[in-house]
């Protein structure tokens, strides 16, 4: 039968490829009597999928206005979700960075003199739990404040220096347990020269719990946005199905299975999700680029080494795969429901 | 080939449309289905195509019980029937070739097999050279022949035609009928629903006559 398939193909090249394609899978009933070898049927199966893939893209291009509208809405929804994710990732980076710099700040009482302060510093340095301690005099503190706060001129107008002497204590690295750190803080607080001993972990803990709340909120939000993507795709496919109703009915009348009818629509849903994912990636990346310079200025003000994180390669692939999957799920849901109801008359 | 056993069909809105219909069409038989409008002709055809299910009785096609067919199996049953419609039901945005190829594509035939079969059937119905045309560029008679080509391209054992000549003049109708006779001669069962009395008398074939849902002559 297939002695010379290439020649046969050559002969039939002038004929347009059939618009429909169909896999041999589970539909061998009629095929058993059909001519052509297994290779021919496999080719048919491949041609039909390829045809569904490209014809569904062609249909999107053929109605550019509605396609652009749909993809824009989906891309914005996806970029909101992925943007939140990226912001959270960046905040986590910030806290990871801070975690390694746990320190205790001792704000000394107003009446404590410089000499008394250096004595205190010495005793603190001798504490076996302390790795390092530095003294920031009132003048140093004022200079620093002038430089970094942006209130330079206002501070210059002050007649007296309102800032206290501060001793910054870096506990030993082995001291990571929260209770131990708090015990150390308590110990310093007992010293009569100390007005306030502040463990920086307190605000770190607060920041972490704020981020935990943010994570939960972003998770819920992303779930809702994901559902929105599914529903928007479903509605788009429903409209497409409606406008091609006659075609669907005729295909049913000549014995098309639901799987056969669904195929081009599923590909359409996949395309919509895929393109929206790519557009969303661009939206988020452009937004991060716009944010980069102010964020880095802010970071340098705090003397930090904070660099804005963008989508990595794996995350980009995940983002596009996920939005494609959501597009397919949306189309699948509406097709299962609508095809049962589209009956020939 | 096609066997109705005490088939009744009742709709909630209109009541009983078919009542206790029984007949048997043998392999290679050509018969007409006739009756006034509303007698139940189209309902009977819908039952054969499993677009509707009967309320009572049983329908057999080639030994298979249509009334108990599972939803998933219906597409495969429809591939054994070639349906022809008064309004042709062609896809206007596809060429003649693509319209005729549709059942083969659905059945999973390979590319060159499809080309061979479609060319052969277009030859047979007299549409050689029109495969790249679109249905709207064809006359009514030609469009109906495209419909017939699509119905027979997959070599179904039974052809069911619903008013196939309803929109055609007598000369074209006679041509279409000759086509049906050709298929019948090679062993295909043909059932033609029609109310064209002159045509039916001229053909002098078996006639199934429906009157208010009951079979009054067969």
Coordinates of C-alpha atoms in Angstrom, one line a residue:
Chain A
X1 CA 0.0 0.0 0.0
X2 CA 2.7 2.4 1.1
X3 CA 5.4 1.4 -1.2
X4 CA 6.1 4.9 -2.3
X5 CA 4.5 7.3 0.1
X6 CA 6.7 10.2 -0.9
X7 CA 5.6 10.0 -4.5
X8 CA 2.0 9.8 -3.4
X9 CA 2.4 12.9 -1.3
X10 CA 4.0 14.7 -4.2
X11 CA 1.0 13.9 -6.3
X12 CA -1.5 15.2 -3.8
X13 CA 0.4 18.3 -2.8
X14 CA -1.8 20.5 -5.0
X15 CA -4.8 19.5 -2.9
X16 CA -5.6 21.6 0.1
X17 CA -5.0 19.9 3.4
X18 CA -8.3 19.0 5.0
X19 CA -9.4 21.6 7.5
X20 CA -10.2 18.9 10.1
X21 CA -7.8 16.6 11.7
X22 CA -8.4 13.6 13.8
X23 CA -6.4 11.1 15.8
X24 CA -6.6 7.4 15.2
X25 CA -6.8 6.8 19.0
X26 CA -9.9 4.8 20.0
X27 CA -11.6 5.4 16.8
X28 CA -10.3 2.3 14.9
X29 CA -13.8 1.0 14.3
X30 CA -14.0 2.5 10.9
X31 CA -10.3 2.7 10.3
X32 CA -9.9 -1.1 10.2
X33 CA -11.4 -1.1 6.8
X34 CA -9.5 2.0 5.7
X35 CA -6.5 1.6 3.6
X36 CA -3.1 3.2 4.5
X37 CA -0.6 1.8 7.0
X38 CA 0.0 2.7 10.6
X39 CA 2.5 5.3 9.5
X40 CA -0.1 7.0 7.3
X41 CA -2.5 7.2 10.3
X42 CA 0.2 8.5 12.6
X43 CA 0.9 11.2 10.0
X44 CA -2.8 11.9 9.9
X45 CA -2.9 12.2 13.6
X46 CA 0.1 14.5 13.7
X47 CA -1.2 16.6 10.8
X48 CA -4.5 17.1 12.5
X49 CA -3.0 18.3 15.8
X50 CA -0.6 20.6 13.9
X51 CA -3.6 21.9 11.9
X52 CA -5.6 22.5 15.1
X53 CA -2.6 24.2 16.6
X54 CA -2.1 26.7 13.8
X55 CA -5.7 27.1 12.7
X56 CA -6.7 28.2 16.2
X57 CA -3.9 30.7 16.2
X58 CA -5.0 31.9 12.8
X59 CA -8.5 32.4 14.2
X60 CA -7.1 34.6 17.0
X61 CA -5.2 36.7 14.4
X62 CA -8.3 36.9 12.2
X63 CA -10.2 38.8 14.8
X64 CA -7.5 41.0 16.2
X65 CA -9.7 43.4 18.2
X66 CA -11.5 40.9 20.4
X67 CA -8.3 38.8 20.7
X68 CA -6.3 41.8 21.9
X69 CA -9.0 42.8 24.4
X70 CA -9.2 39.3 25.9
X71 CA -5.5 38.9 26.1
X72 CA -5.0 42.4 27.6
X73 CA -7.5 41.6 30.4
X74 CA -5.9 38.2 31.0
X75 CA -2.4 39.6 30.9
X76 CA -3.3 42.3 33.5
X77 CA -4.9 39.8 35.8
X78 CA -1.8 37.5 35.5
X79 CA 0.6 40.4 35.9
X80 CA -1.2 41.5 39.1
X81 CA -0.8 38.0 40.5
X82 CA 2.8 37.5 39.5
X83 CA 3.7 41.1 40.4
X84 CA 2.5 40.4 44.0
X85 CA 4.5 37.3 44.0
X86 CA 7.6 39.1 43.0
X87 CA 7.2 41.9 45.5
X88 CA 6.9 39.2 48.3
X89 CA 10.0 37.4 47.1
X90 CA 11.8 40.7 47.3
X91 CA 10.6 41.4 50.8
X92 CA 11.7 38.0 51.9
X93 CA 15.1 38.7 50.5
X94 CA 15.2 41.8 52.6
X95 CA 14.4 39.9 55.8
X96 CA 16.9 37.2 55.0
X97 CA 19.5 39.8 54.8
X98 CA 18.5 41.4 58.0
X99 CA 18.4 38.2 60.0
X100 CA 22.1 37.9 60.0
X101 CA 22.6 41.3 61.6
X102 CA 20.8 40.9 64.9
X103 CA 22.0 43.6 67.2
X104 CA 21.1 45.3 70.5
X105 CA 21.1 49.1 70.6
X106 CA 21.6 50.6 74.0
X107 CA 20.3 54.2 74.3
X108 CA 22.0 55.7 77.3
X109 CA 20.4 58.1 79.6
X110 CA 20.7 61.9 79.0
X111 CA 22.8 62.6 82.0
X112 CA 25.4 59.9 81.2
X113 CA 28.8 61.5 80.4
X114 CA 31.2 60.4 77.7
X115 CA 33.6 59.0 80.2
X116 CA 31.0 57.0 81.9
X117 CA 29.8 55.8 78.6
X118 CA 33.3 54.5 77.6
X119 CA 33.6 52.6 80.9
X120 CA 30.3 51.0 80.2
X121 CA 31.5 50.1 76.7
X122 CA 34.5 48.4 78.2
X123 CA 32.4 46.3 80.6
X124 CA 30.1 45.3 77.7
X125 CA 33.1 44.3 75.6
X126 CA 34.2 42.0 78.4
X127 CA 30.9 40.3 78.5
X128 CA 31.5 36.7 77.1
X129 CA 28.3 36.8 75.2
X130 CA 29.3 39.9 73.2
X131 CA 31.3 39.7 70.0
X132 CA 31.6 43.4 69.4
X133 CA 30.4 46.7 70.8
X134 CA 30.8 50.2 69.3
X135 CA 30.0 53.5 70.8
X136 CA 28.3 56.2 68.8
X137 CA 28.8 59.6 70.5
X138 CA 26.2 62.3 70.4
X139 CA 28.1 64.2 67.8
X140 CA 28.6 61.2 65.5
X141 CA 24.9 60.4 65.8
X142 CA 24.0 63.9 64.8
X143 CA 26.3 63.8 61.8
X144 CA 24.8 60.6 60.7
X145 CA 21.3 61.9 61.1
X146 CA 22.1 65.0 59.2
X147 CA 23.5 63.0 56.3
X148 CA 20.9 60.3 55.9
X149 CA 17.6 61.7 57.2
X150 CA 17.2 64.6 54.8
X151 CA 16.5 66.9 57.7
X152 CA 20.0 68.3 57.7
X153 CA 19.1 72.0 57.7
X154 CA 16.4 71.5 60.3
X155 CA 18.9 69.7 62.6
X156 CA 21.4 72.5 62.2
X157 CA 18.9 74.9 63.6
X158 CA 18.8 73.1 66.9
X159 CA 20.7 74.7 69.7
X160 CA 21.4 71.5 71.7
X161 CA 22.0 68.0 70.5
X162 CA 18.8 66.0 71.4
X163 CA 20.4 62.6 70.5
X164 CA 21.6 60.2 73.2
X165 CA 24.8 58.3 73.2
X166 CA 24.2 54.8 71.7
X167 CA 26.2 51.6 72.2
X168 CA 25.6 49.1 69.4
X169 CA 26.2 45.6 70.7
X170 CA 26.7 42.7 68.3
X171 CA 26.1 39.4 70.2
X172 CA 28.2 36.3 69.6
X173 CA 27.2 34.4 66.5
X174 CA 26.4 31.4 68.6
X175 CA 23.7 33.3 70.2
X176 CA 20.8 32.7 67.9
X177 CA 18.1 31.7 70.2
X178 CA 15.5 34.3 70.7
X179 CA 15.2 33.7 74.5
X180 CA 18.9 34.0 75.0
X181 CA 19.0 37.3 73.1
X182 CA 16.2 38.6 75.1
X183 CA 17.9 37.6 78.3
X184 CA 21.0 39.5 77.2
X185 CA 18.8 42.5 76.3
X186 CA 17.2 42.3 79.8
X187 CA 20.7 42.2 81.4
X188 CA 21.7 45.5 79.6
X189 CA 18.4 47.1 80.5
X190 CA 19.2 46.5 84.2
X191 CA 22.3 48.7 83.9
X192 CA 21.4 52.1 85.5
X193 CA 23.1 54.2 82.7
X194 CA 20.9 52.6 80.1
X195 CA 17.7 54.3 79.2
X196 CA 16.5 51.7 76.7
X197 CA 17.9 48.5 75.4
X198 CA 16.4 47.7 72.0
X199 CA 16.7 44.3 70.5
X200 CA 16.4 44.8 66.7
X201 CA 14.8 41.4 66.4
X202 CA 11.6 42.8 67.7
X203 CA 10.9 44.8 64.6
X204 CA 12.3 42.0 62.5
X205 CA 9.8 39.7 64.0
X206 CA 7.1 42.2 63.3
X207 CA 8.2 42.6 59.8
X208 CA 8.3 38.9 59.3
X209 CA 4.7 38.5 60.6
X210 CA 3.6 41.4 58.3
X211 CA 5.1 39.5 55.4
X212 CA 3.4 36.3 56.6
X213 CA 0.1 38.1 56.4
X214 CA 1.1 39.5 53.0
X215 CA 1.9 36.0 51.8
X216 CA -1.4 34.7 52.9
X217 CA -3.3 37.7 51.3
X218 CA -1.3 37.4 48.1
X219 CA -2.0 33.6 48.0
X220 CA -5.8 34.3 48.3
X221 CA -5.6 37.1 45.7
X222 CA -3.6 34.9 43.3
X223 CA -6.3 32.2 43.7
X224 CA -9.0 34.7 42.8
X225 CA -7.0 36.1 39.9
X226 CA -6.4 32.5 38.7
X227 CA -10.1 31.8 38.8
X228 CA -10.7 35.1 36.9
X229 CA -8.3 33.9 34.2
X230 CA -10.2 30.6 34.0
X231 CA -13.6 32.3 33.7
X232 CA -12.5 34.9 31.2
X233 CA -11.0 32.2 28.9
X234 CA -14.1 30.1 29.4
X235 CA -16.3 33.0 28.3
X236 CA -14.1 33.7 25.3
X237 CA -14.3 30.1 24.2
X238 CA -18.0 30.0 24.8
X239 CA -18.5 33.0 22.4
X240 CA -16.2 31.3 19.8
X241 CA -18.1 28.1 20.2
X242 CA -21.4 30.0 19.7
X243 CA -20.2 31.6 16.5
X244 CA -19.1 28.3 15.1
X245 CA -22.2 26.5 16.2
X246 CA -23.3 25.3 12.8
X247 CA -19.8 23.8 12.1
X248 CA -20.0 22.0 15.4
X249 CA -23.4 20.6 14.6
X250 CA -22.4 19.4 11.1
X251 CA -19.3 17.7 12.6
X252 CA -21.5 16.0 15.1
X253 CA -23.9 14.8 12.4
X254 CA -21.2 13.2 10.4
X255 CA -19.9 11.3 13.5
X256 CA -17.4 13.5 15.2
X257 CA -16.7 12.7 18.8
X258 CA -16.6 15.4 21.5
X259 CA -12.8 15.0 21.7
X260 CA -12.5 15.8 18.0
X261 CA -14.7 18.9 18.3
X262 CA -13.0 20.1 21.4
X263 CA -9.5 19.9 20.0
X264 CA -9.3 23.2 18.1
X265 CA -11.0 25.1 21.0
X266 CA -8.6 23.6 23.5
X267 CA -5.7 24.8 21.4
X268 CA -7.3 28.2 21.2
X269 CA -7.6 28.4 25.0
X270 CA -3.9 27.3 25.3
X271 CA -2.9 30.0 22.9
X272 CA -4.8 32.7 24.8
X273 CA -3.2 31.6 28.1
X274 CA 0.2 31.3 26.5
X275 CA 0.2 34.7 24.9
X276 CA -1.3 36.3 28.0
X277 CA 1.5 34.8 30.1
X278 CA 4.2 36.3 27.9
X279 CA 2.5 39.7 27.9
X280 CA 2.1 39.5 31.7
X281 CA 5.8 38.7 32.0
X282 CA 6.6 41.9 30.0
X283 CA 4.3 44.0 32.1
X284 CA 5.8 42.9 35.3
X285 CA 9.4 43.2 34.0
X286 CA 8.8 46.7 32.8
X287 CA 7.2 47.6 36.2
X288 CA 10.2 46.3 38.0
X289 CA 12.6 48.2 35.8
X290 CA 10.7 51.4 36.5
X291 CA 10.9 50.6 40.3
X292 CA 14.5 49.6 40.2
X293 CA 16.2 53.0 40.4
X294 CA 14.2 54.4 43.3
X295 CA 14.5 51.1 45.2
X296 CA 18.2 51.1 44.8
X297 CA 18.4 54.7 46.0
X298 CA 16.4 53.8 49.0
X299 CA 18.6 50.8 49.6
X300 CA 21.8 52.9 49.5
X301 CA 20.3 55.3 52.0
X302 CA 20.1 52.5 54.4
X303 CA 23.6 51.4 53.4
X304 CA 22.1 48.1 52.2
X305 CA 23.1 45.9 49.4
X306 CA 19.5 45.2 48.3
X307 CA 19.1 44.3 44.6
X308 CA 15.7 44.0 43.1
X309 CA 14.9 40.5 42.0
X310 CA 13.3 39.9 38.6
X311 CA 11.8 36.7 37.2
X312 CA 14.4 34.0 36.8
X313 CA 14.4 31.6 33.9
X314 CA 12.6 28.8 35.7
X315 CA 10.0 31.2 37.2
X316 CA 9.4 32.7 33.7
X317 CA 8.8 29.2 32.3
X318 CA 6.5 28.4 35.3
X319 CA 4.5 31.6 34.8
X320 CA 3.9 30.9 31.1
X321 CA 3.1 27.2 31.7
X322 CA 0.7 28.1 34.5
X323 CA -1.2 30.7 32.4
X324 CA -1.3 28.2 29.5
X325 CA -2.7 25.6 31.8
X326 CA -5.3 28.0 33.1
X327 CA -6.4 28.8 29.6
X328 CA -6.8 25.1 28.8
X329 CA -8.7 24.5 32.0
X330 CA -11.1 27.3 31.2
X331 CA -11.8 26.1 27.7
X332 CA -12.2 22.5 28.9
X333 CA -14.7 23.4 31.5
X334 CA -16.9 25.4 29.1
X335 CA -16.6 22.8 26.3
X336 CA -17.6 19.9 28.5
X337 CA -20.7 21.8 29.5
X338 CA -21.6 23.4 26.2
X339 CA -21.0 20.4 23.9
X340 CA -23.5 18.3 25.8
X341 CA -26.1 21.0 25.1
X342 CA -25.3 21.6 21.5
X343 CA -27.5 19.0 19.8
X344 CA -28.2 18.6 16.1
X345 CA -31.8 19.4 15.2
Chain B
X1 CA -30.5 -3.4 7.9
X2 CA -32.9 -1.0 9.6
X3 CA -35.6 -2.3 11.8
X4 CA -38.3 -0.5 13.8
X5 CA -40.1 -2.5 16.4
X6 CA -43.3 -0.9 17.9
X7 CA -41.6 2.5 18.1
X8 CA -43.4 5.4 19.8
X9 CA -42.2 8.9 20.4
X10 CA -43.9 11.2 22.8
X11 CA -42.9 14.9 23.4
X12 CA -44.0 16.7 26.5
X13 CA -45.3 19.7 24.6
X14 CA -46.9 18.0 21.5
X15 CA -47.8 14.6 22.8
X16 CA -47.4 11.4 20.8
X17 CA -45.7 12.1 17.4
X18 CA -45.0 8.5 16.4
X19 CA -47.3 5.6 17.5
X20 CA -46.4 1.9 17.3
X21 CA -44.3 2.1 14.1
X22 CA -42.8 -1.1 12.9
X23 CA -41.0 -1.8 9.6
X24 CA -37.9 -3.5 8.3
X25 CA -35.7 -2.2 5.5
X26 CA -33.5 -5.0 4.0
X27 CA -29.9 -4.5 2.9
X28 CA -29.9 -2.9 -0.6
X29 CA -33.5 -1.8 -0.4
X30 CA -34.6 1.6 -1.6
X31 CA -37.7 3.0 0.0
X32 CA -39.6 6.3 0.3
X33 CA -40.9 7.7 3.6
X34 CA -43.9 9.9 3.0
X35 CA -46.8 11.6 4.7
X36 CA -48.3 15.1 5.2
X37 CA -46.2 17.6 7.1
X38 CA -46.3 16.9 10.8
X39 CA -47.0 13.2 10.2
X40 CA -43.8 12.4 12.0
X41 CA -41.3 12.0 9.1
X42 CA -38.6 14.2 10.5
X43 CA -39.0 12.7 14.0
X44 CA -38.6 9.2 12.5
X45 CA -35.3 10.3 10.8
X46 CA -34.1 11.9 14.1
X47 CA -34.6 8.6 15.8
X48 CA -32.5 6.9 13.2
X49 CA -29.7 9.5 13.6
X50 CA -30.0 9.1 17.4
X51 CA -30.6 12.9 17.7
X52 CA -33.7 11.8 19.7
X53 CA -34.4 8.6 21.6
X54 CA -37.7 6.8 21.3
X55 CA -40.1 6.6 24.2
X56 CA -41.2 3.0 23.5
X57 CA -40.0 0.2 21.3
X58 CA -36.6 -0.6 19.7
X59 CA -34.7 0.4 16.6
X60 CA -31.9 -1.8 15.1
X61 CA -29.3 -0.7 12.6
X62 CA -27.1 -3.4 11.2
X63 CA -28.0 -5.5 14.3
X64 CA -27.1 -2.8 16.8
X65 CA -29.8 -1.5 19.1
X66 CA -29.9 2.3 18.6
X67 CA -32.4 2.8 21.5
X68 CA -29.9 1.5 24.0
X69 CA -26.8 3.1 22.5
X70 CA -24.5 4.9 25.0
X71 CA -23.9 8.6 24.4
X72 CA -20.2 7.9 23.8
X73 CA -21.0 5.4 21.1
X74 CA -23.3 7.6 19.1
X75 CA -20.6 9.2 16.9
X76 CA -19.5 5.8 15.7
X77 CA -23.1 4.8 14.9
X78 CA -23.5 8.0 12.9
X79 CA -20.5 7.0 10.8
X80 CA -22.5 4.1 9.5
X81 CA -25.2 6.4 8.2
X82 CA -25.0 8.9 5.3
X83 CA -27.4 11.7 6.0
X84 CA -28.5 14.1 3.3
X85 CA -30.5 17.2 4.0
X86 CA -32.9 19.5 2.1
X87 CA -30.8 22.5 3.0
X88 CA -27.5 20.6 2.2
X89 CA -25.9 21.6 5.6
X90 CA -22.6 22.4 3.9
X91 CA -19.8 24.5 5.6
X92 CA -19.8 27.7 3.5
X93 CA -16.2 28.7 4.5
X94 CA -14.8 25.4 3.3
X95 CA -14.1 24.2 -0.2
X96 CA -16.1 21.3 -1.8
X97 CA -13.1 19.1 -1.2
X98 CA -12.9 20.0 2.5
X99 CA -16.7 19.5 2.9
X100 CA -16.6 16.1 1.4
X101 CA -13.4 15.1 3.3
X102 CA -14.9 16.0 6.7
X103 CA -16.3 12.5 7.5
X104 CA -13.0 10.9 6.5
X105 CA -10.9 13.3 8.6
X106 CA -13.2 12.6 11.5
X107 CA -12.7 8.9 11.0
X108 CA -8.9 9.3 11.1
X109 CA -8.0 8.5 7.5
X110 CA -4.5 9.5 6.3
X111 CA -3.9 12.3 3.9
X112 CA -3.5 10.5 0.6
X113 CA -6.3 8.1 1.4
X114 CA -8.6 11.1 1.9
X115 CA -7.5 12.6 -1.4
X116 CA -8.1 9.4 -3.3
X117 CA -11.5 8.7 -1.8
X118 CA -12.8 12.3 -2.2
X119 CA -11.7 12.5 -5.8
X120 CA -13.4 9.1 -6.5
X121 CA -16.7 10.2 -5.0
X122 CA -16.7 13.6 -6.6
X123 CA -16.1 11.8 -9.9
X124 CA -19.1 9.6 -9.2
X125 CA -21.5 12.4 -8.4
X126 CA -20.3 14.4 -11.4
X127 CA -18.4 17.2 -9.6
X128 CA -15.0 16.5 -11.1
X129 CA -12.9 19.7 -11.2
X130 CA -15.1 21.6 -8.7
X131 CA -13.2 20.5 -5.6
X132 CA -11.6 23.9 -5.0
X133 CA -14.9 25.8 -5.3
X134 CA -16.9 27.1 -2.4
X135 CA -20.5 25.9 -1.9
X136 CA -22.0 29.3 -2.6
X137 CA -20.3 29.3 -6.1
X138 CA -22.3 26.2 -7.0
X139 CA -25.9 25.7 -8.2
X140 CA -28.5 24.1 -5.9
X141 CA -28.2 20.8 -7.7
X142 CA -24.4 20.8 -7.4
X143 CA -24.6 21.7 -3.7
X144 CA -26.9 18.8 -3.1
X145 CA -24.5 16.5 -4.9
X146 CA -21.7 17.8 -2.6
X147 CA -24.1 16.8 0.3
X148 CA -24.5 13.4 -1.3
X149 CA -20.8 13.0 -1.8
X150 CA -20.1 13.8 1.8
X151 CA -22.8 11.3 2.9
X152 CA -21.4 8.4 0.8
X153 CA -17.6 9.1 0.9
X154 CA -17.1 6.8 3.9
X155 CA -19.2 4.0 2.3
X156 CA -21.9 3.8 4.9
X157 CA -24.3 0.8 4.6
X158 CA -27.3 3.1 4.8
X159 CA -28.2 6.5 3.2
X160 CA -31.0 8.5 4.8
X161 CA -32.1 11.5 2.8
X162 CA -34.5 14.2 4.1
X163 CA -36.4 15.9 1.3
X164 CA -33.2 15.7 -0.9
X165 CA -35.1 17.2 -3.9
X166 CA -37.2 19.7 -2.0
X167 CA -35.3 22.7 -3.5
X168 CA -34.6 21.2 -7.0
X169 CA -36.5 21.2 -10.3
X170 CA -37.8 17.9 -11.7
X171 CA -34.9 17.3 -14.1
X172 CA -32.3 17.8 -11.3
X173 CA -34.5 15.7 -9.0
X174 CA -34.5 12.8 -11.5
X175 CA -30.6 13.0 -11.7
X176 CA -30.3 12.9 -7.9
X177 CA -32.7 9.9 -7.8
X178 CA -30.6 8.1 -10.4
X179 CA -27.6 8.6 -8.1
X180 CA -29.5 7.0 -5.2
X181 CA -30.4 4.1 -7.5
X182 CA -26.8 3.6 -8.4
X183 CA -25.9 3.2 -4.7
X184 CA -28.8 0.9 -4.1
X185 CA -27.6 -1.3 -6.9
X186 CA -24.3 -1.9 -5.1
X187 CA -26.0 -3.0 -1.9
X188 CA -26.5 0.3 0.0
X189 CA -29.9 0.7 1.8
X190 CA -31.6 4.0 0.9
X191 CA -34.4 5.7 2.7
X192 CA -35.7 8.9 1.2
X193 CA -38.2 11.1 3.0
X194 CA -40.2 13.1 0.5
X195 CA -43.7 14.4 -0.3
X196 CA -43.1 14.7 -4.0
X197 CA -45.9 12.3 -5.0
X198 CA -45.2 12.5 -8.8
X199 CA -41.5 11.5 -8.2
X200 CA -42.5 8.7 -5.8
X201 CA -45.1 7.3 -8.3
X202 CA -42.6 7.5 -11.1
X203 CA -40.0 5.6 -9.2
X204 CA -42.4 2.8 -8.3
X205 CA -40.6 1.7 -5.1
X206 CA -41.6 0.6 -1.6
X207 CA -43.4 3.5 0.2
X208 CA -43.6 3.9 4.0
X209 CA -46.6 6.2 4.6
X210 CA -47.1 8.0 7.9
X211 CA -50.4 9.5 8.9
X212 CA -50.6 11.3 12.3
X213 CA -47.7 9.3 13.6
X214 CA -48.9 5.9 12.5
X215 CA -47.6 3.8 9.6
X216 CA -50.6 3.3 7.2
X217 CA -48.8 1.7 4.3
X218 CA -45.4 -0.1 3.9

